[in-house]
Tab-separated table of C-alpha atoms and ligand atoms in Angstrom:
chain	number	residue	atom	x	y	z
Y	125	MET	CA	44.857	-3.337	-15.722
Y	126	PRO	CA	46.602	-0.138	-14.466
Y	127	PRO	CA	45.601	1.161	-11.005
Y	128	CYS	CA	42.698	3.555	-11.076
Y	129	ASP	CA	43.746	7.229	-10.864
Y	130	THR	CA	40.393	9.031	-10.839
Y	131	SER	CA	39.459	11.356	-7.969
Y	132	SER	CA	37.019	8.747	-6.568
Y	133	CYS	CA	39.762	6.108	-6.290
Y	134	GLN	CA	42.157	8.683	-4.837
Y	135	SER	CA	39.715	9.657	-2.036
Y	136	ALA	CA	38.902	6.051	-1.217
Y	137	ARG	CA	42.581	5.071	-1.180
Y	138	GLU	CA	43.373	7.890	1.267
Y	139	ILE	CA	40.520	7.067	3.639
Y	140	PHE	CA	41.289	3.349	3.744
Y	141	HIS	CA	44.957	4.166	4.310
Y	142	GLU	CA	43.961	6.353	7.267
Y	143	LEU	CA	41.869	3.466	8.636
Y	144	GLU	CA	44.847	1.164	8.153
Y	145	GLU	CA	42.710	-1.061	5.956
Y	146	TYR	CA	43.831	-2.556	2.649
Y	147	TYR	CA	42.488	-1.050	-0.567
Y	148	ASP	CA	41.787	-2.746	-3.885
Y	149	ASP	CA	40.235	-0.741	-6.693
Y	150	HIS	CA	39.073	-3.846	-8.569
Y	151	ASN	CA	36.899	-4.841	-5.623
Y	152	ILE	CA	33.248	-3.782	-5.825
Y	153	TYR	CA	33.129	-2.502	-2.238
Y	154	PHE	CA	36.055	-0.127	-2.684
Y	155	GLN	CA	34.713	1.005	-6.046
Y	156	THR	CA	31.336	1.835	-4.504
Y	157	VAL	CA	32.861	3.637	-1.533
Y	158	GLY	CA	34.986	5.549	-4.058
Y	159	SER	CA	31.926	6.736	-5.982
Y	160	VAL	CA	30.183	7.821	-2.779
Y	161	LEU	CA	33.300	9.688	-1.607
Y	162	GLU	CA	33.521	11.460	-4.970
Y	163	ALA	CA	30.033	12.847	-4.283
Y	164	ALA	CA	31.001	13.731	-0.711
Y	165	ASP	CA	34.048	15.651	-1.990
Y	166	ALA	CA	31.899	17.596	-4.436
Y	167	LEU	CA	29.850	18.821	-1.461
Y	168	ASP	CA	32.527	19.450	1.151
Y	169	ILE	CA	31.072	16.810	3.465
Y	170	PRO	CA	32.948	16.745	6.825
Y	171	HIS	CA	35.755	14.239	7.142
Y	172	ARG	CA	34.064	12.448	10.069
Y	173	LEU	CA	31.101	11.459	7.877
Y	174	LYS	CA	33.431	10.156	5.188
Y	175	LEU	CA	35.084	7.959	7.815
Y	176	ILE	CA	31.706	6.763	9.139
Y	177	ILE	CA	30.282	5.712	5.783
Y	178	THR	CA	33.469	3.971	4.690
Y	179	GLN	CA	32.801	1.021	7.000
Y	180	PRO	CA	29.507	-0.655	8.029
Y	181	LYS	CA	28.531	-0.389	11.692
Y	182	ASN	CA	28.122	-4.149	12.105
Y	183	GLU	CA	29.098	-7.187	10.044
Y	184	ILE	CA	27.363	-10.277	11.402
Y	185	MET	CA	28.285	-13.739	10.184
Y	186	VAL	CA	26.417	-16.916	11.175
Y	187	HIS	CA	26.680	-20.580	10.269
Y	188	CYS	CA	23.499	-22.622	10.025
Y	189	PRO	CA	23.617	-26.428	10.295
Y	190	VAL	CA	20.610	-27.928	8.544
Y	191	GLU	CA	19.510	-31.518	8.051
Y	192	MET	CA	18.764	-32.224	4.391
Y	193	ASP	CA	15.904	-34.454	3.191
Y	194	ASP	CA	18.268	-37.414	2.702
Y	195	GLY	CA	19.487	-37.288	6.313
Y	196	THR	CA	22.855	-35.660	5.572
Y	197	TRP	CA	23.854	-32.328	7.163
Y	198	GLN	CA	25.023	-29.126	5.509
Y	199	LEU	CA	26.412	-25.935	6.973
Y	200	PHE	CA	25.228	-22.705	5.356
Y	201	LYS	CA	27.032	-19.395	5.842
Y	202	GLY	CA	24.845	-16.341	6.442
Y	203	TYR	CA	25.609	-12.622	6.613
Y	204	ARG	CA	23.838	-9.513	7.810
Y	205	VAL	CA	25.698	-6.290	7.257
Y	206	GLN	CA	24.242	-3.224	8.990
Y	207	HIS	CA	25.774	-0.218	7.331
Y	208	ASN	CA	24.225	2.853	8.965
Y	209	ASN	CA	21.149	3.683	11.051
Y	210	VAL	CA	21.323	7.414	11.610
Y	211	LEU	CA	18.074	7.951	9.659
Y	212	GLY	CA	16.158	5.050	11.233
Y	213	PRO	CA	16.175	1.249	11.608
Y	214	TYR	CA	18.482	-0.710	9.313
Y	215	LYS	CA	16.622	-1.848	6.187
Y	216	GLY	CA	17.464	-4.069	3.240
Y	217	GLY	CA	16.923	-7.401	1.549
Y	218	ILE	CA	18.330	-10.866	2.162
Y	219	ARG	CA	19.630	-12.699	-0.877
Y	220	TYR	CA	20.141	-16.420	-1.367
Y	221	HIS	CA	22.949	-17.128	-3.803
Y	222	PRO	CA	25.641	-19.834	-3.964
Y	223	GLU	CA	28.530	-17.438	-4.623
Y	224	VAL	CA	27.713	-14.590	-2.285
Y	225	LYS	CA	30.679	-12.856	-0.598
Y	226	LEU	CA	31.026	-10.489	2.322
Y	227	ASP	CA	32.280	-7.571	0.198
Y	228	GLU	CA	29.243	-7.890	-2.038
Y	229	VAL	CA	26.920	-7.747	0.983
Y	230	LYS	CA	28.823	-4.726	2.366
Y	231	THR	CA	28.420	-2.980	-0.995
Y	232	LEU	CA	24.701	-3.675	-1.097
Y	233	ALA	CA	24.278	-2.488	2.518
Y	234	LEU	CA	26.044	0.808	1.716
Y	235	LEU	CA	23.792	1.225	-1.316
Y	236	MET	CA	20.715	0.689	0.902
Y	237	THR	CA	21.890	3.534	3.179
Y	238	MET	CA	22.184	5.767	0.123
Y	239	LYS	CA	18.905	4.578	-1.404
Y	240	CYS	CA	16.807	5.182	1.713
Y	241	ALA	CA	18.441	8.589	2.233
Y	242	LEU	CA	17.820	9.673	-1.358
Y	243	ALA	CA	14.126	8.711	-1.109
Y	244	ARG	CA	13.945	10.366	2.360
Y	245	LEU	CA	12.637	7.149	3.949
Y	246	PRO	CA	13.058	6.885	7.751
Y	247	PHE	CA	15.464	3.933	7.363
Y	248	GLY	CA	19.157	3.202	7.404
Y	249	GLY	CA	20.841	0.610	5.224
Y	250	ALA	CA	21.574	-3.114	5.615
Y	251	LYS	CA	21.802	-6.261	3.521
Y	252	GLY	CA	21.841	-9.955	4.283
Y	253	ALA	CA	22.787	-13.063	2.400
Y	254	LEU	CA	22.838	-16.808	2.693
Y	255	ARG	CA	25.296	-18.850	0.678
Y	256	ILE	CA	22.918	-21.345	-0.912
Y	257	ASP	CA	21.525	-22.155	-4.350
Y	258	PRO	CA	17.785	-21.951	-3.625
Y	259	ARG	CA	17.028	-23.841	-6.854
Y	260	SER	CA	19.009	-26.870	-5.703
Y	261	VAL	CA	17.120	-27.589	-2.457
Y	262	SER	CA	13.590	-28.817	-1.724
Y	263	LYS	CA	10.869	-26.564	-0.328
Y	264	GLN	CA	11.175	-28.220	3.092
Y	265	GLU	CA	14.950	-27.735	3.113
Y	266	LEU	CA	14.485	-24.100	2.117
Y	267	MET	CA	12.077	-23.623	5.002
Y	268	ARG	CA	14.389	-25.250	7.545
Y	269	VAL	CA	17.409	-23.220	6.496
Y	270	THR	CA	15.339	-20.012	6.518
Y	271	ARG	CA	14.019	-20.654	10.020
Y	272	ARG	CA	17.495	-21.540	11.240
Y	273	LEU	CA	18.947	-18.362	9.712
Y	274	THR	CA	16.230	-16.245	11.354
Y	275	ALA	CA	16.898	-17.861	14.738
Y	276	ALA	CA	20.662	-17.428	14.297
Y	277	LEU	CA	20.234	-13.713	13.574
Y	278	GLY	CA	18.153	-13.495	16.780
Y	279	ASP	CA	18.012	-9.986	18.248
Y	280	ASN	CA	20.277	-8.634	15.535
Y	281	ILE	CA	17.046	-8.076	13.580
Y	282	GLY	CA	13.735	-6.612	14.796
Y	283	PRO	CA	10.803	-4.447	13.577
Y	284	ASP	CA	12.293	-1.369	15.279
Y	285	TYR	CA	15.917	-2.252	14.648
Y	286	ASP	CA	16.653	-4.064	11.373
Y	287	ILE	CA	13.998	-5.146	8.871
Y	288	PRO	CA	14.946	-7.618	6.097
Y	289	ALA	CA	13.063	-8.053	2.796
Y	290	PRO	CA	13.295	-10.109	-0.414
Y	291	ASP	CA	16.244	-9.745	-2.766
Y	292	VAL	CA	17.862	-11.985	-5.400
Y	293	GLY	CA	16.847	-15.616	-4.747
Y	294	THR	CA	14.304	-14.842	-2.005
Y	295	ASN	CA	10.563	-14.190	-2.193
Y	296	SER	CA	7.374	-13.655	-0.188
Y	297	GLN	CA	7.259	-17.310	0.943
Y	298	ILE	CA	10.714	-16.994	2.500
Y	299	MET	CA	9.618	-13.751	4.195
Y	300	ALA	CA	6.545	-15.566	5.582
Y	301	TRP	CA	8.773	-18.253	7.162
Y	302	MET	CA	11.083	-15.592	8.593
Y	303	ALA	CA	8.159	-13.667	10.081
Y	304	ASP	CA	6.569	-16.829	11.494
Y	305	THR	CA	9.852	-17.880	13.121
Y	306	TYR	CA	10.372	-14.432	14.605
Y	307	ILE	CA	6.775	-14.244	15.905
Y	308	ASN	CA	7.255	-17.595	17.651
Y	309	PHE	CA	10.200	-16.133	19.566
Y	310	ALA	CA	8.513	-12.761	20.305
Y	311	GLU	CA	7.044	-11.904	23.725
Y	312	THR	CA	3.237	-12.187	23.897
Y	313	SER	CA	2.749	-8.422	24.149
Y	314	ARG	CA	4.752	-7.850	20.949
Y	315	LYS	CA	3.302	-10.569	18.717
Y	316	VAL	CA	0.959	-8.214	16.819
Y	317	THR	CA	3.678	-5.850	15.617
Y	318	ALA	CA	6.269	-8.643	15.323
Y	319	ARG	CA	5.136	-9.326	11.757
Y	320	GLY	CA	6.829	-6.036	10.842
Y	321	ILE	CA	10.130	-7.919	11.248
Y	322	VAL	CA	10.264	-8.374	7.463
Y	323	THR	CA	8.623	-6.713	4.472
Y	324	GLY	CA	7.714	-8.277	1.147
Y	325	LYS	CA	5.441	-10.768	2.905
Y	326	PRO	CA	2.499	-12.443	1.113
Y	327	LEU	CA	-0.573	-10.212	0.860
Y	328	ALA	CA	-2.656	-12.505	3.085
Y	329	PHE	CA	-0.044	-12.386	5.862
Y	330	GLY	CA	0.685	-8.708	6.396
Y	331	GLY	CA	2.117	-7.935	2.962
Y	332	SER	CA	1.284	-4.789	1.011
Y	333	ALA	CA	-0.677	-4.445	-2.198
Y	334	GLY	CA	1.735	-3.500	-4.962
Y	335	ARG	CA	4.900	-4.763	-3.192
Y	336	GLU	CA	5.686	-7.518	-5.663
Y	337	LYS	CA	5.737	-5.215	-8.690
Y	338	ALA	CA	7.072	-2.242	-6.688
Y	339	THR	CA	10.656	-2.137	-7.974
Y	340	GLY	CA	9.517	-2.322	-11.613
Y	341	GLN	CA	6.729	0.173	-10.978
Y	342	GLY	CA	9.119	2.606	-9.301
Y	343	LEU	CA	11.537	2.305	-12.235
Y	344	VAL	CA	8.731	3.195	-14.670
Y	345	TYR	CA	7.831	6.258	-12.554
Y	346	VAL	CA	11.481	7.370	-12.674
Y	347	LEU	CA	11.449	7.029	-16.471
Y	348	ASP	CA	8.202	9.035	-16.566
Y	349	ALA	CA	9.948	11.785	-14.623
Y	350	LEU	CA	13.227	11.833	-16.562
Y	351	LEU	CA	12.772	10.684	-20.169
Y	352	PRO	CA	10.725	13.690	-21.402
Y	353	GLY	CA	13.645	15.971	-20.433
Y	354	MET	CA	15.896	13.861	-22.666
Y	355	GLY	CA	13.434	14.133	-25.544
Y	356	ILE	CA	12.502	10.434	-25.285
Y	357	GLU	CA	8.902	9.170	-25.327
Y	358	LEU	CA	8.351	5.989	-23.331
Y	359	SER	CA	5.615	4.723	-25.665
Y	360	LYS	CA	7.981	4.808	-28.655
Y	361	VAL	CA	11.113	3.192	-27.263
Y	362	SER	CA	12.697	-0.247	-27.420
Y	363	CYS	CA	14.526	-1.907	-24.553
Y	364	SER	CA	16.596	-4.925	-23.603
Y	365	LEU	CA	16.830	-6.541	-20.206
Y	366	ILE	CA	19.312	-8.601	-18.218
Y	367	GLY	CA	17.453	-10.803	-15.744
Y	368	TYR	CA	13.835	-11.905	-15.795
Y	369	GLY	CA	13.180	-12.398	-12.092
Y	370	ASN	CA	11.013	-10.108	-10.004
Y	371	VAL	CA	12.521	-6.797	-11.142
Y	372	GLY	CA	13.074	-7.734	-14.791
Y	373	SER	CA	9.734	-9.386	-15.447
Y	374	TRP	CA	7.681	-6.665	-13.739
Y	375	THR	CA	9.630	-3.915	-15.489
Y	376	ALA	CA	9.052	-5.646	-18.839
Y	377	ARG	CA	5.323	-6.090	-18.274
Y	378	LEU	CA	4.760	-2.553	-16.994
Y	379	LEU	CA	6.791	-1.058	-19.859
Y	380	GLN	CA	4.883	-3.176	-22.368
Y	381	ALA	CA	1.628	-1.756	-20.992
Y	382	ARG	CA	3.077	1.687	-21.807
Y	383	GLY	CA	3.859	0.736	-25.403
Y	384	THR	CA	7.580	-0.064	-25.106
Y	385	THR	CA	9.026	-2.829	-27.332
Y	386	LEU	CA	11.080	-5.496	-25.546
Y	387	LYS	CA	13.712	-6.608	-28.066
Y	388	ALA	CA	16.163	-8.788	-26.154
Y	389	VAL	CA	16.467	-10.561	-22.794
Y	390	MET	CA	19.360	-12.420	-21.200
Y	391	ASP	CA	19.401	-14.491	-18.018
Y	392	HIS	CA	21.378	-17.376	-16.498
Y	393	THR	CA	19.909	-19.774	-19.099
Y	394	GLY	CA	20.792	-17.790	-22.248
Y	395	ALA	CA	19.876	-14.798	-24.380
Y	396	ILE	CA	16.942	-14.290	-26.773
Y	397	LEU	CA	16.097	-11.675	-29.403
Y	398	ASN	CA	13.080	-10.672	-31.435
Y	399	GLU	CA	13.404	-7.415	-33.393
Y	400	ASN	CA	9.616	-7.149	-33.607
Y	401	GLY	CA	9.165	-7.452	-29.873
Y	402	ILE	CA	8.959	-10.181	-27.232
Y	403	ASP	CA	5.628	-10.549	-25.429
Y	404	ALA	CA	6.597	-9.767	-21.805
Y	405	GLU	CA	3.592	-11.588	-20.343
Y	406	ALA	CA	4.145	-14.785	-22.358
Y	407	LEU	CA	7.844	-14.715	-21.433
Y	408	ALA	CA	6.951	-14.351	-17.735
Y	409	GLN	CA	4.812	-17.488	-18.011
Y	410	HIS	CA	7.589	-19.352	-19.838
Y	411	VAL	CA	10.148	-18.400	-17.155
Y	412	GLN	CA	7.715	-19.413	-14.427
Y	413	ALA	CA	7.251	-22.829	-16.056
Y	414	THR	CA	10.827	-23.578	-17.150
Y	415	GLY	CA	13.075	-21.514	-14.878
Y	416	GLY	CA	14.611	-19.256	-17.568
Y	417	VAL	CA	14.273	-17.482	-20.922
Y	418	HIS	CA	16.023	-20.289	-22.860
Y	419	ASN	CA	13.789	-22.022	-25.450
Y	420	PHE	CA	11.150	-19.279	-25.508
Y	421	ALA	CA	9.241	-20.064	-28.702
Y	422	ASP	CA	8.703	-16.578	-30.080
Y	423	ALA	CA	12.329	-15.386	-30.187
Y	424	THR	CA	15.726	-16.443	-31.524
Y	425	ALA	CA	18.520	-17.656	-29.257
Y	426	VAL	CA	21.551	-15.363	-29.572
Y	427	ASN	CA	25.009	-15.249	-28.009
Y	428	THR	CA	26.042	-12.828	-25.274
Y	429	GLU	CA	27.864	-10.520	-27.679
Y	430	THR	CA	24.817	-10.136	-29.922
Y	431	PHE	CA	22.645	-9.495	-26.895
Y	432	TYR	CA	24.817	-6.612	-25.656
Y	433	ALA	CA	25.239	-5.218	-29.184
Y	434	THR	CA	21.519	-5.109	-30.010
Y	435	PRO	CA	20.585	-1.442	-30.663
Y	436	VAL	CA	17.922	-0.300	-28.167
Y	437	ASP	CA	16.875	2.963	-26.544
Y	438	LEU	CA	16.889	1.623	-22.977
Y	439	PHE	CA	19.318	-1.024	-21.732
Y	440	ILE	CA	18.107	-2.317	-18.358
Y	441	PRO	CA	20.315	-4.612	-16.252
Y	442	ALA	CA	18.015	-6.155	-13.642
Y	443	ALA	CA	20.035	-9.090	-12.305
Y	444	LEU	CA	23.306	-9.217	-10.388
Y	445	GLU	CA	26.154	-6.752	-9.874
Y	446	GLN	CA	28.786	-5.897	-12.492
Y	447	MET	CA	26.900	-7.330	-15.488
Y	448	VAL	CA	27.995	-4.296	-17.529
Y	449	ASP	CA	31.783	-4.099	-17.614
Y	450	LEU	CA	34.034	-2.185	-19.986
Y	451	GLU	CA	34.101	-4.973	-22.600
Y	452	HIS	CA	30.303	-5.166	-22.675
Y	453	ALA	CA	30.002	-1.374	-22.695
Y	454	LYS	CA	32.116	-1.212	-25.852
Y	455	HIS	CA	29.500	-3.329	-27.660
Y	456	MET	CA	26.421	-1.612	-26.312
Y	457	GLN	CA	24.302	0.637	-28.520
Y	458	CYS	CA	21.755	2.345	-26.284
Y	459	LYS	CA	20.696	5.870	-25.364
Y	460	VAL	CA	20.037	5.298	-21.685
Y	461	LEU	CA	21.346	2.683	-19.244
Y	462	VAL	CA	18.671	2.180	-16.599
Y	463	GLU	CA	20.008	0.381	-13.522
Y	464	GLY	CA	17.267	-1.933	-12.260
Y	465	ALA	CA	19.754	-4.100	-10.342
Y	466	ASN	CA	22.078	-2.869	-7.614
Y	467	ALA	CA	25.594	-1.914	-8.800
Y	468	PRO	CA	25.282	-3.507	-12.267
Y	469	THR	CA	27.796	-1.179	-13.969
Y	470	THR	CA	31.531	-1.089	-13.249
Y	471	PRO	CA	33.067	2.410	-12.865
Y	472	ARG	CA	35.192	1.884	-15.982
Y	473	ALA	CA	32.134	0.913	-18.032
Y	474	GLU	CA	30.218	3.907	-16.706
Y	475	ARG	CA	33.010	6.333	-17.623
Y	476	TYR	CA	33.172	4.862	-21.128
Y	477	LEU	CA	29.402	5.109	-21.632
Y	478	LEU	CA	29.170	8.672	-20.295
Y	479	GLU	CA	31.969	9.750	-22.661
Y	480	LYS	CA	30.033	8.159	-25.521
Y	481	GLY	CA	26.996	10.261	-24.575
Y	482	VAL	CA	24.933	7.470	-22.994
Y	483	GLU	CA	22.907	8.636	-19.969
Y	484	VAL	CA	23.303	6.363	-16.921
Y	485	LEU	CA	20.394	6.391	-14.460
Y	486	PRO	CA	21.723	5.096	-11.128
Y	487	ALA	CA	20.347	2.163	-9.170
Y	488	ILE	CA	19.732	3.990	-5.902
Y	489	LEU	CA	17.186	6.064	-7.804
Y	490	CYS	CA	15.828	3.552	-10.357
Y	491	ASN	CA	15.249	0.600	-8.037
Y	492	ALA	CA	14.143	2.433	-4.872
Y	493	GLY	CA	10.508	1.436	-5.522
Y	494	GLY	CA	11.004	-1.879	-3.710
Y	495	VAL	CA	12.161	-0.433	-0.425
Y	496	THR	CA	9.661	2.408	-0.711
Y	497	VAL	CA	6.711	0.007	-0.791
Y	498	SER	CA	8.479	-1.978	1.948
Y	499	TYR	CA	8.234	1.221	3.985
Y	500	PHE	CA	4.484	1.383	3.240
Y	501	GLU	CA	4.141	-2.271	4.315
Y	502	TRP	CA	6.017	-1.614	7.561
Y	503	LYS	CA	3.773	1.411	8.239
Y	504	GLN	CA	0.627	-0.627	7.557
Y	505	ASN	CA	1.848	-3.385	9.917
Y	506	ARG	CA	2.486	-0.860	12.703
Y	507	GLN	CA	-0.962	0.658	12.314
Y	508	SER	CA	-2.831	-2.602	11.488
Y	509	GLU	CA	-4.010	-0.990	8.258
Y	510	THR	CA	-4.519	-2.293	4.732
Y	511	TRP	CA	-4.001	0.135	1.870
Y	512	ASP	CA	-5.365	-0.575	-1.606
Y	513	GLU	CA	-3.091	-0.722	-4.652
Y	514	ALA	CA	-4.215	2.681	-5.936
Y	515	LYS	CA	-3.077	4.334	-2.698
Y	516	VAL	CA	0.250	2.462	-2.741
Y	517	ASP	CA	0.916	3.388	-6.385
Y	518	ALA	CA	-0.008	7.042	-5.859
Y	519	GLN	CA	2.323	7.405	-2.876
Y	520	LEU	CA	5.071	5.468	-4.648
Y	521	LYS	CA	4.772	7.796	-7.637
Y	522	THR	CA	5.131	10.852	-5.413
Y	523	ILE	CA	8.297	9.520	-3.728
Y	524	MET	CA	9.915	8.326	-6.979
Y	525	THR	CA	9.147	11.583	-8.790
Y	526	ARG	CA	10.521	13.709	-5.943
Y	527	SER	CA	13.653	11.543	-5.766
Y	528	ALA	CA	14.201	11.915	-9.527
Y	529	GLU	CA	13.787	15.697	-9.244
Y	530	ARG	CA	16.233	15.766	-6.342
Y	531	VAL	CA	18.846	13.974	-8.482
Y	532	LEU	CA	18.265	16.302	-11.456
Y	533	GLU	CA	18.614	19.397	-9.274
Y	534	MET	CA	21.803	18.099	-7.711
Y	535	ALA	CA	23.250	17.154	-11.127
Y	536	GLU	CA	22.669	20.742	-12.241
Y	537	ARG	CA	24.061	22.194	-9.015
Y	538	LEU	CA	27.270	20.145	-9.185
Y	539	ASP	CA	27.408	19.828	-12.978
Y	540	SER	CA	27.904	16.099	-12.370
Y	541	SER	CA	26.756	12.701	-13.569
Y	542	MET	CA	23.413	11.405	-12.324
Y	543	ARG	CA	25.225	8.827	-10.173
Y	544	THR	CA	27.365	11.424	-8.381
Y	545	ALA	CA	24.256	13.594	-8.004
Y	546	SER	CA	22.222	10.733	-6.515
Y	547	TYR	CA	24.923	9.972	-3.924
Y	548	ALA	CA	25.342	13.690	-3.207
Y	549	ALA	CA	21.601	14.173	-2.643
Y	550	ALA	CA	21.650	11.193	-0.271
Y	551	ILE	CA	24.785	12.074	1.667
Y	552	GLU	CA	23.813	15.714	2.080
Y	553	HIS	CA	20.677	14.533	3.888
Y	554	ILE	CA	22.652	12.103	6.085
Y	555	ASP	CA	25.112	14.906	6.881
Y	556	GLN	CA	22.285	17.235	7.973
Y	557	VAL	CA	20.958	14.585	10.351
Y	558	TYR	CA	24.427	13.951	11.843
Y	559	GLU	CA	24.799	17.727	12.280
Y	560	MET	CA	21.540	17.805	14.280
Y	561	ARG	CA	22.070	14.617	16.256
Y	562	GLY	CA	25.818	14.872	16.777
Y	563	VAL	CA	27.976	11.763	16.953
Y	564	PHE	CA	27.690	9.846	20.235
Y	565	PRO	CA	29.126	10.304	22.877
Q	87	LIG	N1	16.136	-5.898	-1.926
Q	87	LIG	C1	15.515	-4.679	-2.333
Q	87	LIG	C2	16.564	-3.616	-2.640
Q	87	LIG	O1	17.689	-3.913	-2.912
Q	87	LIG	C3	14.434	-4.230	-1.377
Q	87	LIG	C4	14.895	-3.923	-0.004
Q	87	LIG	C5	13.749	-3.695	0.993
Q	87	LIG	O2	12.600	-3.700	0.595
Q	87	LIG	O3	14.075	-3.492	2.157
Q	87	LIG	O4	16.275	-2.449	-2.701
């Protein structure tokens, strides 16, 4: 493939050259930095901020030896990348995945900085990862490796410093083990607030009502705010989904409750299609019982190409990064690409889709519901309060709607794509705070 010659690649190449770092425009981290710099250039953001956001503040790597159930030992590699904390403590999930790489974690940490800034949450951005296949180990092994990871991270995380949460491959049980481990290490006087070390905990142990469905719920609120302006009615549309984990399955169920037809779903076990609609609730139960969408009774198994080519109004990737590349984009027949996952669309695919007239709603807007309810959980933990779901949903709706409006306004101001506008609205806020605080010393 020829080297990328767009303005975003050009800016990124120049900055990395100045930092005497290598640059590779096929790498997801450089691509993401490039897109953020494109937004910064559209706003005349000072050069110092462009330098700052190009690299994370801290990249922590740990190795966790863990005894397996059969008496053998394995060494698991863990990462925590803390990208920026000018707006508040570092915040972001921890994922468990067998193929996770440092550049992926750096990308996701940068996106957390942008996401929290766009939603005006008092948090910076971070992301963690453990190289493990959580499906291949027992519950006891999962607990031991989680506790060991938490201990290895030590004071690099904390309720006032860096607050992890669930992500791909992690859940509320893993958060409970992390919190319990951290509380055991905490000084007596800090044990009450120590549970704020992670968000996405189980409801009975300091979690928040509405946290589990929060990312899907937030995505639906964004659609409520934006689709009418595109002349699209949520109750009349069809959609397809990549991924049926937390984000995918909640999005599907909440959209179904609004009258949307779910036509096709693809995950790591295969792809399924039913032109008349897949029952999102029944599919959630099937995935819970079997581990994937494969063999779901009320749909036909299809190949990947057919899945991408199925005509739908909304195409929603809700799994891993880069699931929509240029080849896939050429097959796709949708009106709106709604990014439920982080960084699911490659820049080349996005350019192709935008030229074809497809609207692309960016991840830092669409999936900010998760971290927003994490913020509510963290607040409740600090104040020893318990909010009901109605209060959580109402406040989530306000933040998601305002964020969507912010992106629309910026897109009009810059005459730009929604992605550039979302990064611009985020980085303008970060810039204002740096202007006020100054850069130490
Ligand atoms: N992992 C989620 C995300 O990517 C949630 C992060 C959080 O709640 O801190 O946005």
